[in-house]
mmCIF file of C-alpha atoms in Angstrom:
data_model
loop_
_atom_site.group_PDB
_atom_site.id
_atom_site.type_symbol
_atom_site.label_atom_id
_atom_site.label_comp_id
_atom_site.label_asym_id
_atom_site.label_seq_id
_atom_site.Cartn_x
_atom_site.Cartn_y
_atom_site.Cartn_z
ATOM 1 C CA UNK Z 1 17.894 22.161 45.369
ATOM 2 C CA UNK Z 2 18.250 18.988 43.377
ATOM 3 C CA UNK Z 3 15.013 16.718 42.193
ATOM 4 C CA UNK Z 4 15.730 13.212 41.513
ATOM 5 C CA UNK Z 5 13.207 11.260 39.352
ATOM 6 C CA UNK Z 6 13.356 7.490 39.050
ATOM 7 C CA UNK Z 7 11.271 6.408 35.996
ATOM 8 C CA UNK Z 8 11.061 3.638 33.331
ATOM 9 C CA UNK Z 9 10.300 4.437 29.492
ATOM 10 C CA UNK Z 10 7.797 1.649 29.415
ATOM 11 C CA UNK Z 11 5.919 3.392 32.279
ATOM 12 C CA UNK Z 12 2.892 5.386 31.030
ATOM 13 C CA UNK Z 13 2.469 7.277 34.248
ATOM 14 C CA UNK Z 14 6.157 8.309 34.287
ATOM 15 C CA UNK Z 15 5.330 9.983 30.830
ATOM 16 C CA UNK Z 16 2.257 11.655 32.044
ATOM 17 C CA UNK Z 17 4.118 12.650 35.559
ATOM 18 C CA UNK Z 18 7.003 14.246 33.847
ATOM 19 C CA UNK Z 19 4.440 16.709 31.881
ATOM 20 C CA UNK Z 20 2.842 17.552 35.341
ATOM 21 C CA UNK Z 21 6.275 17.966 37.223
ATOM 22 C CA UNK Z 22 7.428 20.204 34.650
ATOM 23 C CA UNK Z 23 4.197 22.186 34.634
ATOM 24 C CA UNK Z 24 4.761 22.716 38.247
ATOM 25 C CA UNK Z 25 8.479 23.389 37.840
ATOM 26 C CA UNK Z 26 7.861 26.271 35.174
ATOM 27 C CA UNK Z 27 5.785 28.327 37.641
ATOM 28 C CA UNK Z 28 8.197 27.702 40.570
ATOM 29 C CA UNK Z 29 9.772 31.070 41.550
ATOM 30 C CA UNK Z 30 13.203 29.425 42.129
ATOM 31 C CA UNK Z 31 13.206 27.281 38.764
ATOM 32 C CA UNK Z 32 16.713 28.417 37.956
ATOM 33 C CA UNK Z 33 18.094 27.001 41.073
ATOM 34 C CA UNK Z 34 16.539 23.463 40.902
ATOM 35 C CA UNK Z 35 18.634 20.487 39.110
ATOM 36 C CA UNK Z 36 16.757 17.728 37.839
ATOM 37 C CA UNK Z 37 18.313 14.525 37.354
ATOM 38 C CA UNK Z 38 16.572 11.390 36.053
ATOM 39 C CA UNK Z 39 17.451 7.945 37.600
ATOM 40 C CA UNK Z 40 16.797 4.388 36.219
ATOM 41 C CA UNK Z 41 14.339 2.126 37.129
ATOM 42 C CA UNK Z 42 13.191 -0.985 35.181
ATOM 43 C CA UNK Z 43 9.667 -2.313 35.516
ATOM 44 C CA UNK Z 44 10.384 -5.509 33.806
ATOM 45 C CA UNK Z 45 14.102 -6.218 34.466
ATOM 46 C CA UNK Z 46 14.037 -9.891 33.816
ATOM 47 C CA UNK Z 47 12.625 -9.535 30.332
ATOM 48 C CA UNK Z 48 15.316 -10.502 27.831
ATOM 49 C CA UNK Z 49 16.491 -8.101 25.219
ATOM 50 C CA UNK Z 50 14.371 -8.647 22.055
ATOM 51 C CA UNK Z 51 11.343 -10.346 23.728
ATOM 52 C CA UNK Z 52 8.686 -7.839 22.610
ATOM 53 C CA UNK Z 53 4.874 -8.262 22.917
ATOM 54 C CA UNK Z 54 1.696 -6.417 22.589
ATOM 55 C CA UNK Z 55 1.022 -4.208 25.442
ATOM 56 C CA UNK Z 56 -2.349 -5.548 26.186
ATOM 57 C CA UNK Z 57 -0.926 -8.887 25.960
ATOM 58 C CA UNK Z 58 1.427 -8.047 28.680
ATOM 59 C CA UNK Z 59 -1.118 -6.423 30.875
ATOM 60 C CA UNK Z 60 -3.595 -9.421 30.533
ATOM 61 C CA UNK Z 61 -0.696 -11.838 31.457
ATOM 62 C CA UNK Z 62 0.794 -9.994 33.949
ATOM 63 C CA UNK Z 63 -2.252 -8.256 35.982
ATOM 64 C CA UNK Z 64 -5.073 -11.281 35.109
ATOM 65 C CA UNK Z 65 -7.113 -8.786 33.624
ATOM 66 C CA UNK Z 66 -9.398 -9.290 30.556
ATOM 67 C CA UNK Z 67 -8.386 -7.690 27.168
ATOM 68 C CA UNK Z 68 -11.668 -5.443 27.429
ATOM 69 C CA UNK Z 69 -10.167 -4.010 30.954
ATOM 70 C CA UNK Z 70 -6.675 -3.662 29.631
ATOM 71 C CA UNK Z 71 -7.957 -1.531 26.664
ATOM 72 C CA UNK Z 72 -10.127 0.442 28.904
ATOM 73 C CA UNK Z 73 -6.905 1.103 31.052
ATOM 74 C CA UNK Z 74 -4.995 2.252 28.001
ATOM 75 C CA UNK Z 75 -8.184 4.565 26.819
ATOM 76 C CA UNK Z 76 -8.054 6.091 30.302
ATOM 77 C CA UNK Z 77 -4.366 6.827 29.982
ATOM 78 C CA UNK Z 78 -4.517 8.387 26.795
ATOM 79 C CA UNK Z 79 -7.283 10.717 28.296
ATOM 80 C CA UNK Z 80 -4.933 11.369 31.077
ATOM 81 C CA UNK Z 81 -1.966 12.055 28.769
ATOM 82 C CA UNK Z 82 -4.103 14.324 26.497
ATOM 83 C CA UNK Z 83 -5.194 16.395 29.296
ATOM 84 C CA UNK Z 84 -1.367 17.328 29.688
ATOM 85 C CA UNK Z 85 -0.991 18.088 25.829
ATOM 86 C CA UNK Z 86 0.473 14.635 25.245
ATOM 87 C CA UNK Z 87 0.189 12.519 22.083
ATOM 88 C CA UNK Z 88 -0.755 8.710 23.416
ATOM 89 C CA UNK Z 89 -1.441 5.794 21.126
ATOM 90 C CA UNK Z 90 -4.194 3.692 22.989
ATOM 91 C CA UNK Z 91 -3.921 0.886 20.243
ATOM 92 C CA UNK Z 92 -1.168 -1.409 18.901
ATOM 93 C CA UNK Z 93 1.810 -0.341 21.243
ATOM 94 C CA UNK Z 94 4.205 -2.858 22.293
ATOM 95 C CA UNK Z 95 6.292 -3.660 25.300
ATOM 96 C CA UNK Z 96 9.841 -4.769 25.941
ATOM 97 C CA UNK Z 97 13.199 -4.584 27.630
ATOM 98 C CA UNK Z 98 14.371 -1.090 28.421
ATOM 99 C CA UNK Z 99 17.743 -1.493 29.947
ATOM 100 C CA UNK Z 100 19.691 -0.400 26.768
ATOM 101 C CA UNK Z 101 17.508 2.744 27.147
ATOM 102 C CA UNK Z 102 18.492 3.393 30.700
ATOM 103 C CA UNK Z 103 22.470 2.925 29.701
ATOM 104 C CA UNK Z 104 21.739 5.409 26.984
ATOM 105 C CA UNK Z 105 20.250 7.747 29.342
ATOM 106 C CA UNK Z 106 23.444 7.551 31.481
ATOM 107 C CA UNK Z 107 25.612 8.261 28.226
ATOM 108 C CA UNK Z 108 23.279 11.253 27.658
ATOM 109 C CA UNK Z 109 23.524 12.692 31.004
ATOM 110 C CA UNK Z 110 27.389 12.867 30.749
ATOM 111 C CA UNK Z 111 26.710 15.243 27.686
ATOM 112 C CA UNK Z 112 24.141 17.323 29.043
ATOM 113 C CA UNK Z 113 21.374 15.670 26.882
ATOM 114 C CA UNK Z 114 19.539 13.407 29.214
ATOM 115 C CA UNK Z 115 16.092 15.076 29.111
ATOM 116 C CA UNK Z 116 16.321 15.426 25.270
ATOM 117 C CA UNK Z 117 16.854 11.591 24.948
ATOM 118 C CA UNK Z 118 14.080 10.898 27.915
ATOM 119 C CA UNK Z 119 11.541 12.957 25.918
ATOM 120 C CA UNK Z 120 12.403 11.262 22.589
ATOM 121 C CA UNK Z 121 12.158 7.606 24.155
ATOM 122 C CA UNK Z 122 8.883 8.540 25.720
ATOM 123 C CA UNK Z 123 7.439 9.968 22.358
ATOM 124 C CA UNK Z 124 8.667 7.224 20.531
ATOM 125 C CA UNK Z 125 7.405 4.751 22.929
ATOM 126 C CA UNK Z 126 3.864 6.422 23.714
ATOM 127 C CA UNK Z 127 3.023 8.558 20.520
ATOM 128 C CA UNK Z 128 4.800 7.170 17.416
ATOM 129 C CA UNK Z 129 3.914 4.342 15.179
ATOM 130 C CA UNK Z 130 7.191 2.747 14.763
ATOM 131 C CA UNK Z 131 8.163 0.457 17.771
ATOM 132 C CA UNK Z 132 11.166 1.703 20.129
ATOM 133 C CA UNK Z 133 11.575 -2.002 20.983
ATOM 134 C CA UNK Z 134 10.991 -4.148 17.856
ATOM 135 C CA UNK Z 135 13.402 -2.432 15.611
ATOM 136 C CA UNK Z 136 16.424 -2.867 17.682
ATOM 137 C CA UNK Z 137 19.470 -0.773 18.102
ATOM 138 C CA UNK Z 138 19.031 1.385 14.732
ATOM 139 C CA UNK Z 139 16.216 2.766 16.147
ATOM 140 C CA UNK Z 140 17.806 3.719 19.650
ATOM 141 C CA UNK Z 141 20.647 5.410 17.535
ATOM 142 C CA UNK Z 142 18.194 7.084 15.300
ATOM 143 C CA UNK Z 143 16.412 8.611 18.502
ATOM 144 C CA UNK Z 144 19.821 9.488 20.433
ATOM 145 C CA UNK Z 145 21.101 11.315 17.513
ATOM 146 C CA UNK Z 146 17.883 13.100 17.082
ATOM 147 C CA UNK Z 147 18.510 14.277 20.868
ATOM 148 C CA UNK Z 148 21.923 15.504 20.200
ATOM 149 C CA UNK Z 149 24.140 12.456 20.865
ATOM 150 C CA UNK Z 150 27.038 11.281 18.620
ATOM 151 C CA UNK Z 151 26.037 8.070 16.524
ATOM 152 C CA UNK Z 152 29.362 6.452 16.993
ATOM 153 C CA UNK Z 153 29.208 6.891 20.856
ATOM 154 C CA UNK Z 154 25.865 5.541 20.771
ATOM 155 C CA UNK Z 155 26.713 2.432 18.888
ATOM 156 C CA UNK Z 156 29.765 1.910 20.965
ATOM 157 C CA UNK Z 157 27.512 1.957 24.355
ATOM 158 C CA UNK Z 158 25.019 -0.462 22.723
ATOM 159 C CA UNK Z 159 27.874 -2.723 21.464
ATOM 160 C CA UNK Z 160 29.238 -3.251 24.854
ATOM 161 C CA UNK Z 161 26.775 -4.815 27.375
ATOM 162 C CA UNK Z 162 28.843 -3.583 30.310
ATOM 163 C CA UNK Z 163 28.647 0.306 29.349
ATOM 164 C CA UNK Z 164 26.825 2.261 32.046
ATOM 165 C CA UNK Z 165 25.439 -1.052 33.556
ATOM 166 C CA UNK Z 166 26.777 -0.313 36.718
ATOM 167 C CA UNK Z 167 25.237 3.000 36.822
ATOM 168 C CA UNK Z 168 21.919 1.608 35.963
ATOM 169 C CA UNK Z 169 21.873 -0.825 38.624
ATOM 170 C CA UNK Z 170 23.309 1.731 41.104
ATOM 171 C CA UNK Z 171 20.299 3.638 40.425
ATOM 172 C CA UNK Z 172 17.868 0.948 40.918
ATOM 173 C CA UNK Z 173 19.507 -0.112 44.296
ATOM 174 C CA UNK Z 174 19.425 3.558 45.400
ATOM 175 C CA UNK Z 175 15.702 3.397 44.393
ATOM 176 C CA UNK Z 176 15.062 0.325 46.886
ATOM 177 C CA UNK Z 177 16.875 1.687 49.580
ATOM 178 C CA UNK Z 178 14.862 4.823 49.304
ATOM 179 C CA UNK Z 179 11.552 2.697 49.478
ATOM 180 C CA UNK Z 180 10.524 3.022 45.837
ATOM 181 C CA UNK Z 181 8.472 0.227 44.930
ATOM 182 C CA UNK Z 182 7.119 1.805 41.542
ATOM 183 C CA UNK Z 183 7.642 4.794 39.406
ATOM 184 C CA UNK Z 184 7.457 7.650 38.856
ATOM 185 C CA UNK Z 185 9.200 8.309 42.254
ATOM 186 C CA UNK Z 186 10.247 11.926 42.881
ATOM 187 C CA UNK Z 187 12.786 12.857 45.597
ATOM 188 C CA UNK Z 188 13.343 16.375 46.695
ATOM 189 C CA UNK Z 189 16.775 17.246 48.043
ATOM 190 C CA UNK Z 190 17.059 13.837 49.556
ATOM 191 C CA UNK Z 191 14.352 15.007 52.342
ATOM 192 C CA UNK Z 192 10.937 14.512 50.709
ATOM 193 C CA UNK Z 193 9.279 11.982 48.360
ATOM 194 C CA UNK Z 194 6.593 12.157 45.969
ATOM 195 C CA UNK Z 195 5.159 8.802 44.463
ATOM 196 C CA UNK Z 196 3.252 8.684 41.371
ATOM 197 C CA UNK Z 197 2.138 10.992 38.633
ATOM 198 C CA UNK Z 198 0.540 13.609 40.926
ATOM 199 C CA UNK Z 199 -1.398 16.685 39.864
ATOM 200 C CA UNK Z 200 0.811 19.676 39.213
ATOM 201 C CA UNK Z 201 -0.522 21.359 42.072
ATOM 202 C CA UNK Z 202 0.791 18.637 44.419
ATOM 203 C CA UNK Z 203 4.247 18.792 42.850
ATOM 204 C CA UNK Z 204 4.214 22.693 43.379
ATOM 205 C CA UNK Z 205 3.294 22.547 46.928
ATOM 206 C CA UNK Z 206 6.336 19.706 47.331
ATOM 207 C CA UNK Z 207 8.551 22.192 45.527
ATOM 208 C CA UNK Z 208 7.690 25.074 47.772
ATOM 209 C CA UNK Z 209 7.834 22.931 50.862
ATOM 210 C CA UNK Z 210 11.291 21.604 50.169
ATOM 211 C CA UNK Z 211 12.775 24.769 49.335
ATOM 212 C CA UNK Z 212 11.342 26.662 52.492
ATOM 213 C CA UNK Z 213 12.825 23.555 54.524
ATOM 214 C CA UNK Z 214 16.173 23.722 53.150
ATOM 215 C CA UNK Z 215 18.469 23.632 56.467
ATOM 216 C CA UNK Z 216 20.803 26.679 56.816
ATOM 217 C CA UNK Z 217 24.612 25.978 56.781
ATOM 218 C CA UNK Z 218 25.945 25.364 60.324
ATOM 219 C CA UNK Z 219 29.575 26.744 60.603
ATOM 220 C CA UNK Z 220 31.839 24.649 62.782
ATOM 221 C CA UNK Z 221 34.966 26.298 63.712
ATOM 222 C CA UNK Z 222 37.627 26.218 66.661
ATOM 223 C CA UNK Z 223 36.872 28.213 69.905
ATOM 224 C CA UNK Z 224 39.312 30.772 69.330
ATOM 225 C CA UNK Z 225 38.549 31.648 65.613
ATOM 226 C CA UNK Z 226 42.128 31.158 64.806
ATOM 227 C CA UNK Z 227 41.836 29.395 61.476
ATOM 228 C CA UNK Z 228 43.427 31.124 58.455
ATOM 229 C CA UNK Z 229 41.106 32.231 55.542
ATOM 230 C CA UNK Z 230 41.344 34.215 52.331
ATOM 231 C CA UNK Z 231 38.511 36.604 51.090
ATOM 232 C CA UNK Z 232 37.990 39.415 48.498
ATOM 233 C CA UNK Z 233 39.829 41.590 50.631
ATOM 234 C CA UNK Z 234 42.974 39.264 50.942
ATOM 235 C CA UNK Z 235 43.976 36.731 53.259
ATOM 236 C CA UNK Z 236 44.232 36.644 57.238
ATOM 237 C CA UNK Z 237 48.106 37.452 58.177
ATOM 238 C CA UNK Z 238 49.047 35.230 61.365
ATOM 239 C CA UNK Z 239 49.900 37.595 64.187
ATOM 240 C CA UNK Z 240 52.989 36.816 66.536
#
């Protein structure tokens, strides 16, 4: 079974939702038969690279809330993260463009290190003091190398704005086609969708239902069963 998860590194609920989903997946009896694929989704795709501002400033401007309301929201998110065993800085975080991070996640996918890089980016953005946005490419290279990627390969992607850009845009188009208007958005076997950072119990129920509802293979063959085939005991011999 395949689970696809659309997320953005700038999304705090994606950070929390990943932990909750993984808690459910860890106790799922068929865990070893579940493939998890992370897909790209930008919450602020029009933001220019290098345009970095404090999270509270972004929240007050974008949602029309007061500084006090924005801070209360961050405090609530900090408590939600702590309940999942996650560190979360509720003060002095910043916000910026995530397109290059998504491009690097596609590079990481090719090398089997996608989850490791996503974890590193989340931790850097939500838990560490150093900015994942303000320090530019050097910070991204540092995080990617720490996740197991080759520094030269990472720098080559960052130097080429077209590298993996089509893959990111394809993920985002697909999200729109599936009806995802926000993240995190989980799709199980292209049959069930789960929106938001649901409790682990909800993810567990979704995994169980999707696993149980998998359609059995329908075998199509001609009427006389005359097609040749090979198996462990040899190959069928045509009869005259």
